[in-house]
PDB file of C-alpha atoms in Angstrom:
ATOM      1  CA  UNK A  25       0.000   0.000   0.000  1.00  0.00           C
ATOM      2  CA  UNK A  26       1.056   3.049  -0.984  1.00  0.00           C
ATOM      3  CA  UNK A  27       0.710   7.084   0.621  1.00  0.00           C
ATOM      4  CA  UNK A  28       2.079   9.698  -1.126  1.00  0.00           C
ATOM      5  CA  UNK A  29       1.757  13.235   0.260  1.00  0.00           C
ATOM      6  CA  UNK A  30       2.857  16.884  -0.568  1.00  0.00           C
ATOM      7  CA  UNK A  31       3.584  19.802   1.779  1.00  0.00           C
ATOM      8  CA  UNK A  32       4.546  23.416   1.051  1.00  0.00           C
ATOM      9  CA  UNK A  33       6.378  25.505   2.854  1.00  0.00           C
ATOM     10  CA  UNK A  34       4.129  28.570   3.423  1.00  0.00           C
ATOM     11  CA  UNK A  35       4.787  31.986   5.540  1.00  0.00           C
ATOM     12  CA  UNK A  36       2.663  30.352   8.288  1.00  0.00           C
ATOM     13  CA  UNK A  37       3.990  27.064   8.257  1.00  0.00           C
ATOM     14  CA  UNK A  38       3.208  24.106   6.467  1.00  0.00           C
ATOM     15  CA  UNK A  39       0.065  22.961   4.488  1.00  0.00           C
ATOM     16  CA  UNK A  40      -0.177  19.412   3.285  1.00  0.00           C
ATOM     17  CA  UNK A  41      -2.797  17.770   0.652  1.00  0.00           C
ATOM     18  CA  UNK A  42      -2.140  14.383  -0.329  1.00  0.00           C
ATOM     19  CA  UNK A  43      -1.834  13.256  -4.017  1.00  0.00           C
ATOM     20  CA  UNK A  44      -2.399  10.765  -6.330  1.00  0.00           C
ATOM     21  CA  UNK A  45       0.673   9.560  -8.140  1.00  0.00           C
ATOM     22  CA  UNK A  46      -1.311   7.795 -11.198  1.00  0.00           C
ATOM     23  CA  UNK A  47      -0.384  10.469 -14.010  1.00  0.00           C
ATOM     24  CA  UNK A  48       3.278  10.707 -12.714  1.00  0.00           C
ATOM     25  CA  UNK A  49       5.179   8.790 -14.680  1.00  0.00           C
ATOM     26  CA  UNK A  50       8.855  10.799 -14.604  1.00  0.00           C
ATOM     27  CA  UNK A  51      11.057  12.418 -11.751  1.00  0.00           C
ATOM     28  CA  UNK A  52      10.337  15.931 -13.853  1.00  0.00           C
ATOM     29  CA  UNK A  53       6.263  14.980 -13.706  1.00  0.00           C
ATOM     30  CA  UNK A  54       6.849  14.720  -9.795  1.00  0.00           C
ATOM     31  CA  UNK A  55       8.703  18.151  -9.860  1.00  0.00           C
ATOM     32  CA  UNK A  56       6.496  19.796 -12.048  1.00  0.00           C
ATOM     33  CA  UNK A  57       3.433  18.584  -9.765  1.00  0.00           C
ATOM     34  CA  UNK A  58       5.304  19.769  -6.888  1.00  0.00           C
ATOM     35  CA  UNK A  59       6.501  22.909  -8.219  1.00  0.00           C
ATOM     36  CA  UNK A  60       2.401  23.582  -8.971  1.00  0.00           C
ATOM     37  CA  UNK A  61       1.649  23.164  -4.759  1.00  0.00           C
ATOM     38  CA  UNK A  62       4.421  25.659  -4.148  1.00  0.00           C
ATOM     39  CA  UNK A  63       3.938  29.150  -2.817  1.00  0.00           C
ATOM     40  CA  UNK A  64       5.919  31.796  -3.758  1.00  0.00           C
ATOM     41  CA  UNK A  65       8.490  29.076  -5.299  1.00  0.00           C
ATOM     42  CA  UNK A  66       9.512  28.044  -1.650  1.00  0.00           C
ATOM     43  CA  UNK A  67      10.076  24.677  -0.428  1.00  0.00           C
ATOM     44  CA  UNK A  68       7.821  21.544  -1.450  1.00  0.00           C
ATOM     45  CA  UNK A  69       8.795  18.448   0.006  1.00  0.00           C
ATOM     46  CA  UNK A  70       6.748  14.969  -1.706  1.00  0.00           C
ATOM     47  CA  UNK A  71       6.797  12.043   0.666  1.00  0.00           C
ATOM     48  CA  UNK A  72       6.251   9.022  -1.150  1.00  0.00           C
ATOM     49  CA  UNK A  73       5.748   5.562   1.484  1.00  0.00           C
ATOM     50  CA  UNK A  74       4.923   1.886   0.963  1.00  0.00           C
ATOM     51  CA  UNK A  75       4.090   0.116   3.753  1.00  0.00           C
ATOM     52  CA  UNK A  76       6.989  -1.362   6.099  1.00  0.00           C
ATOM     53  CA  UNK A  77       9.197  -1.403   2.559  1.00  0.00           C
ATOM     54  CA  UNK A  78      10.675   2.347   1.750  1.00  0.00           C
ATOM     55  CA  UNK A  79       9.524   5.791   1.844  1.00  0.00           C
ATOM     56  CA  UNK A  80      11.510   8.342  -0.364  1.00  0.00           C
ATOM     57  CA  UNK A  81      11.748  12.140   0.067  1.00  0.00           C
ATOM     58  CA  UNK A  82      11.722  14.481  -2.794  1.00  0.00           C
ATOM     59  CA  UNK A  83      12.530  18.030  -2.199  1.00  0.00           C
ATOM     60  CA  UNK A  84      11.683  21.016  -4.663  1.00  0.00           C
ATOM     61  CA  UNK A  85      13.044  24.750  -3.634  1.00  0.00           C
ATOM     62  CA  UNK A  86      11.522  27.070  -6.707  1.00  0.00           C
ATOM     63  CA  UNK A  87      13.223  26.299  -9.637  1.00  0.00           C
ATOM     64  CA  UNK A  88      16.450  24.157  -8.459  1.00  0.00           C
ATOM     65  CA  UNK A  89      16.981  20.945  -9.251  1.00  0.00           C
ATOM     66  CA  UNK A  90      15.017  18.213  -7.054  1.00  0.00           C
ATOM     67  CA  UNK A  91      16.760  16.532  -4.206  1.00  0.00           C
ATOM     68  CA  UNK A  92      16.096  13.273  -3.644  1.00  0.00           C
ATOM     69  CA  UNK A  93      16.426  10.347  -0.278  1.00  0.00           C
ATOM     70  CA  UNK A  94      15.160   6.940  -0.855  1.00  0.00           C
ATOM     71  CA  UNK A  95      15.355   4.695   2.580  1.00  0.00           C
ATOM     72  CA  UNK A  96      16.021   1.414   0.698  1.00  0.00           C
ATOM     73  CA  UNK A  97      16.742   1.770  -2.851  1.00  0.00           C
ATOM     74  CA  UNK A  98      16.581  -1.999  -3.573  1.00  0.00           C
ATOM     75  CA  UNK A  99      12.913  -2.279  -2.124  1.00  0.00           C
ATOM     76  CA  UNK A 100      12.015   1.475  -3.933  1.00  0.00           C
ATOM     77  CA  UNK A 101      13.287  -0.884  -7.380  1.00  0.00           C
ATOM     78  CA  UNK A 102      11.033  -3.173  -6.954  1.00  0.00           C
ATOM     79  CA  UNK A 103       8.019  -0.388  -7.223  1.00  0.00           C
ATOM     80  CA  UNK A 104       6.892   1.401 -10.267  1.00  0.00           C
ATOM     81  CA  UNK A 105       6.877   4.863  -7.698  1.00  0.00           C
ATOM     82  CA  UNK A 106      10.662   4.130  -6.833  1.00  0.00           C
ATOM     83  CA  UNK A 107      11.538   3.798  -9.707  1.00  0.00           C
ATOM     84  CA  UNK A 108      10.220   7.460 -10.575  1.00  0.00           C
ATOM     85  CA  UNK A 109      12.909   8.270  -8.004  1.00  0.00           C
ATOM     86  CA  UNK A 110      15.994   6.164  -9.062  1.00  0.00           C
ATOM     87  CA  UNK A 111      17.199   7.721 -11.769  1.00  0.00           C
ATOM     88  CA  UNK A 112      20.273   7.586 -13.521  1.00  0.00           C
ATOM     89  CA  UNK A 113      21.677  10.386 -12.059  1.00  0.00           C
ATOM     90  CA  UNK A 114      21.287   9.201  -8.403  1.00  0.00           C
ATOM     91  CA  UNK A 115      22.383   5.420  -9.322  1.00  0.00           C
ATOM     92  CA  UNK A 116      25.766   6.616 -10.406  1.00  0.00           C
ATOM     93  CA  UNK A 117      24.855   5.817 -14.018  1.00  0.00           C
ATOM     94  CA  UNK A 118      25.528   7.409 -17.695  1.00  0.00           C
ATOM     95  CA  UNK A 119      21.746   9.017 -18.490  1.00  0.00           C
ATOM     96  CA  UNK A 120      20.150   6.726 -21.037  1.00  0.00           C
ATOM     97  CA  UNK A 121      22.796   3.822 -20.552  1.00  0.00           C
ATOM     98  CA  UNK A 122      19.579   1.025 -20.092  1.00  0.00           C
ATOM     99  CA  UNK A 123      18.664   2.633 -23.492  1.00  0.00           C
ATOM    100  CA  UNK A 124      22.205   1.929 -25.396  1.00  0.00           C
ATOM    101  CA  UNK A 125      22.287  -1.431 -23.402  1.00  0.00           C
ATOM    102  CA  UNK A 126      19.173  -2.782 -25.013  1.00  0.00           C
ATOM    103  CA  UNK A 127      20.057  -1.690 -28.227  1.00  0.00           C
ATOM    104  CA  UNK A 128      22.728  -3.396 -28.432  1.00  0.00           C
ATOM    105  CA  UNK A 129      21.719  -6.143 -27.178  1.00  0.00           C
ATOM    106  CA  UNK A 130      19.240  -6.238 -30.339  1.00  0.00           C
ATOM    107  CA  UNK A 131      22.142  -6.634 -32.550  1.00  0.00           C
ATOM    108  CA  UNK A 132      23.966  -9.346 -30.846  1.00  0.00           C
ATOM    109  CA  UNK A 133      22.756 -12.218 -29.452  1.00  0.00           C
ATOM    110  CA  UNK A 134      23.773 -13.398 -26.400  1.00  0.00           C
ATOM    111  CA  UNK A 135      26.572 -15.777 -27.976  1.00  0.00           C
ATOM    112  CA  UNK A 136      28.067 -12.699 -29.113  1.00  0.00           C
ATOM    113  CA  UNK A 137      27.119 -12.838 -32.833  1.00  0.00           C
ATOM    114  CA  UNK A 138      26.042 -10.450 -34.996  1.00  0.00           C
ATOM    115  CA  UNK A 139      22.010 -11.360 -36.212  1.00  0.00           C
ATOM    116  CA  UNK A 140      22.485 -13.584 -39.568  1.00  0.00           C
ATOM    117  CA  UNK A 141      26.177 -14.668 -38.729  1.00  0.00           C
ATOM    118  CA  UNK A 142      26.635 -18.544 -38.078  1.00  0.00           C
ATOM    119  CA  UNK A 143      28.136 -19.409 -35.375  1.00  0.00           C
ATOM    120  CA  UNK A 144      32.165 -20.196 -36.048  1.00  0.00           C
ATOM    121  CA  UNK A 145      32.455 -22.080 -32.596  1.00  0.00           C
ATOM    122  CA  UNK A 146      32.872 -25.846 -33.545  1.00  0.00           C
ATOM    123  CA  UNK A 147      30.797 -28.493 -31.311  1.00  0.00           C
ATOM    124  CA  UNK A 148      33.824 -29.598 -29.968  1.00  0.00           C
ATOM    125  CA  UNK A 149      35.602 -27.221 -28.480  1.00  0.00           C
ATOM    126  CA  UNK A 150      35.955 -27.049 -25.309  1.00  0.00           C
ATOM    127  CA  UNK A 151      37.674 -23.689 -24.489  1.00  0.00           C
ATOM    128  CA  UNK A 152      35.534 -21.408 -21.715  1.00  0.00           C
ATOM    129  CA  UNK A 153      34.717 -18.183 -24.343  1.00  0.00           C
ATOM    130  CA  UNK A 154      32.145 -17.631 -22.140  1.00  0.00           C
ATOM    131  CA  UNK A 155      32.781 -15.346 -19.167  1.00  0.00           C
ATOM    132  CA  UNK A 156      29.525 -14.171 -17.912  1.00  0.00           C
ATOM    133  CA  UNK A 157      29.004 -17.085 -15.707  1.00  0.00           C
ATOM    134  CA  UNK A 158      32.313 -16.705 -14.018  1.00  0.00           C
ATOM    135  CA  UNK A 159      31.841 -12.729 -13.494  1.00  0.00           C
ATOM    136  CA  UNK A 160      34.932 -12.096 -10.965  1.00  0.00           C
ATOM    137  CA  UNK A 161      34.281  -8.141 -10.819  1.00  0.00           C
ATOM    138  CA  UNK A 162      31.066  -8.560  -9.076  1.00  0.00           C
ATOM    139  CA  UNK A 163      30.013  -5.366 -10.511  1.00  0.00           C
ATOM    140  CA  UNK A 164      26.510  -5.563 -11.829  1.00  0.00           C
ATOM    141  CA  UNK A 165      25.716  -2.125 -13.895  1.00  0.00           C
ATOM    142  CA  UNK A 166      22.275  -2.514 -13.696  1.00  0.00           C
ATOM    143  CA  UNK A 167      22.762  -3.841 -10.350  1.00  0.00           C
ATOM    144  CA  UNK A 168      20.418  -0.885  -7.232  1.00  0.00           C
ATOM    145  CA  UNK A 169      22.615  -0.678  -4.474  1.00  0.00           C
ATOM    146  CA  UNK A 170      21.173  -1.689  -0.622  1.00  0.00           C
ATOM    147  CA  UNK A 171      20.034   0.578   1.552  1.00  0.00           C
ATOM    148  CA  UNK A 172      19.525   4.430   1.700  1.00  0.00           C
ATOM    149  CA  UNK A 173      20.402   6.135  -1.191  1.00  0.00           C
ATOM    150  CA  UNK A 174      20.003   9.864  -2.626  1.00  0.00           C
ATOM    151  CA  UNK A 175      21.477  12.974  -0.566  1.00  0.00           C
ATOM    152  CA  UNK A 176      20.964  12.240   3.374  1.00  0.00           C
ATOM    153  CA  UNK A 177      21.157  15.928   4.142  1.00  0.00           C
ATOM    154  CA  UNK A 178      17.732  16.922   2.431  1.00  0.00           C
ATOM    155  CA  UNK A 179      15.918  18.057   5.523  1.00  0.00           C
ATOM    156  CA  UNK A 180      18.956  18.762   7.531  1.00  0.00           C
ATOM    157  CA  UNK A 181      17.706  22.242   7.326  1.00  0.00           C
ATOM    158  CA  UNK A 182      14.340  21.731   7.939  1.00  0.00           C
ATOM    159  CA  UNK A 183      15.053  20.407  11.401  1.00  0.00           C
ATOM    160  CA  UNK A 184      15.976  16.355  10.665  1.00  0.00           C
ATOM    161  CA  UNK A 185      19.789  16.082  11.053  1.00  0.00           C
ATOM    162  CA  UNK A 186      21.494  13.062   8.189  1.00  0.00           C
ATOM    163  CA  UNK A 187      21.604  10.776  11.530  1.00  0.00           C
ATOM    164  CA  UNK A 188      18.155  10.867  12.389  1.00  0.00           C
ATOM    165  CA  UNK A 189      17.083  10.325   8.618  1.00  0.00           C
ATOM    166  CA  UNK A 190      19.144   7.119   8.197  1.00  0.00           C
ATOM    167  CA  UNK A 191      17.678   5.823  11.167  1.00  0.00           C
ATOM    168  CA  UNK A 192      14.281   5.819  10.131  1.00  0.00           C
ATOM    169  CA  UNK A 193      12.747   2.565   9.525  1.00  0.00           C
ATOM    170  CA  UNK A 194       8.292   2.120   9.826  1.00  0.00           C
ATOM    171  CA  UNK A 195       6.335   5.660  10.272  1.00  0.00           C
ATOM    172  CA  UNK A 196       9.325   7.530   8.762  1.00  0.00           C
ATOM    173  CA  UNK A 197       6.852  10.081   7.246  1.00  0.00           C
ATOM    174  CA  UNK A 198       4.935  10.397  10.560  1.00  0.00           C
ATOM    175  CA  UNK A 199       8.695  10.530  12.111  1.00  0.00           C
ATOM    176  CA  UNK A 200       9.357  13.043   9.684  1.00  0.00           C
ATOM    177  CA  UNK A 201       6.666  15.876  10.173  1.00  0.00           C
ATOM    178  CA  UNK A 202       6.943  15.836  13.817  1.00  0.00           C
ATOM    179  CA  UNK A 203      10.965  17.089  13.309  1.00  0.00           C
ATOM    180  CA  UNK A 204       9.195  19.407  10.752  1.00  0.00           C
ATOM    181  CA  UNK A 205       6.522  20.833  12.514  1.00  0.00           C
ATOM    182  CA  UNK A 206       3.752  19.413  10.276  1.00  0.00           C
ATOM    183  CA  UNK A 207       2.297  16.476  12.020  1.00  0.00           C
ATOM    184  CA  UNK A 208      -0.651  18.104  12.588  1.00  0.00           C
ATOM    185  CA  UNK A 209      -1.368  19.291   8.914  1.00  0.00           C
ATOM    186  CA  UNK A 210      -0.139  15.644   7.363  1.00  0.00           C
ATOM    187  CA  UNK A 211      -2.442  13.985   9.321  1.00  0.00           C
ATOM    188  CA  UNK A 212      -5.415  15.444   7.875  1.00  0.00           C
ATOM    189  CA  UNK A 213      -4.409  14.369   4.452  1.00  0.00           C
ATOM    190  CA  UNK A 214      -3.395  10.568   6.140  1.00  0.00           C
TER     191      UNK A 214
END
């Protein structure tokens, strides 16, 4: 189950208003929607939660770019809303790599032949030309790395410190807008 939730930073305080995440398909739809809530292009924080899994924290000051904290990016992976939030940037990845990847993975098969080539490799040889079963490196590019992941300071400001946001585990958005100041006002919208 999911909650997703926005709140604006206004001159007397915080006003929440949850949303509905169905038409939100991209990091800059999310922006965009919370760049719409904002007030006078201050802050806009989106809290995004599935149950006992991962909650992830997007942050949106006027016209910067977005700042983003996902509790467990392997869990967040395995959700079509986390995966709004793990973007190439924040995975430590070339923007539009998954896109080259498949390409070329069109063009060759996976015994490394070009489509229409035979294969050259007699029946009988028994010579390992193989590698990708015995993958020493341990370094899976598409691989989501465990754990938090994103910038740990995003509400430093705001009155969380990095420590207290790592420790979060269940009711992190609850958790949250308590340090805030916004319990109150997110738990109309909850």
């Amino acid at each position: 189950m999911y909650f997703a939730a926005l709140l604006a930073r206004t001159e007397d305080g915080w006003e929440a208003s949850d949303t509905e995440l169905d038409d939100v398909e991209t990091l800059s739809d999310l922006t965009d929607l919370a760049r719409e809530a904002s007030v006078d292009e201050d802050t806009v924080l989106v809290f995004i939660e599935q149950e006992d899994a991962w909650f992830g924290v997007v942050r949106v000051d006027g016209e910067d770019d977005p700042r983003i904290f996902v509790s467990d990016a392997t869990a967040a992976a395995r959700s079509s809303y986390g995966e709004i939030l793990l973007t190439d940037e924040l995975l430590g990845r070339e923007p539009g790599a998954e896109d080259t990847i498949a390409a070329l993975e069109e063009l060759v098969g996976l015994d490394g032949t070009e489509d229409g080539d035979p294969d050259t490799t007699p029946d009988n040889d028994t010579t390992d030309t193989d590698t990708d079963d015995n993958d020493d490196d341990g370094f899976d590019a598409d691989a989501v790395p465990a754990g938090p992941l994103g910038d740990t300071r995003v509400l430093a400001d705001l009155g969380l410190p990095e420590a207290e946001l790592l420790m979060l585990r269940t009711d992190a958005l609850v958790e949250i807008a308590d340090a805030l100041g916004a319990a109150e006002v997110l738990e109309t919208v909850r």
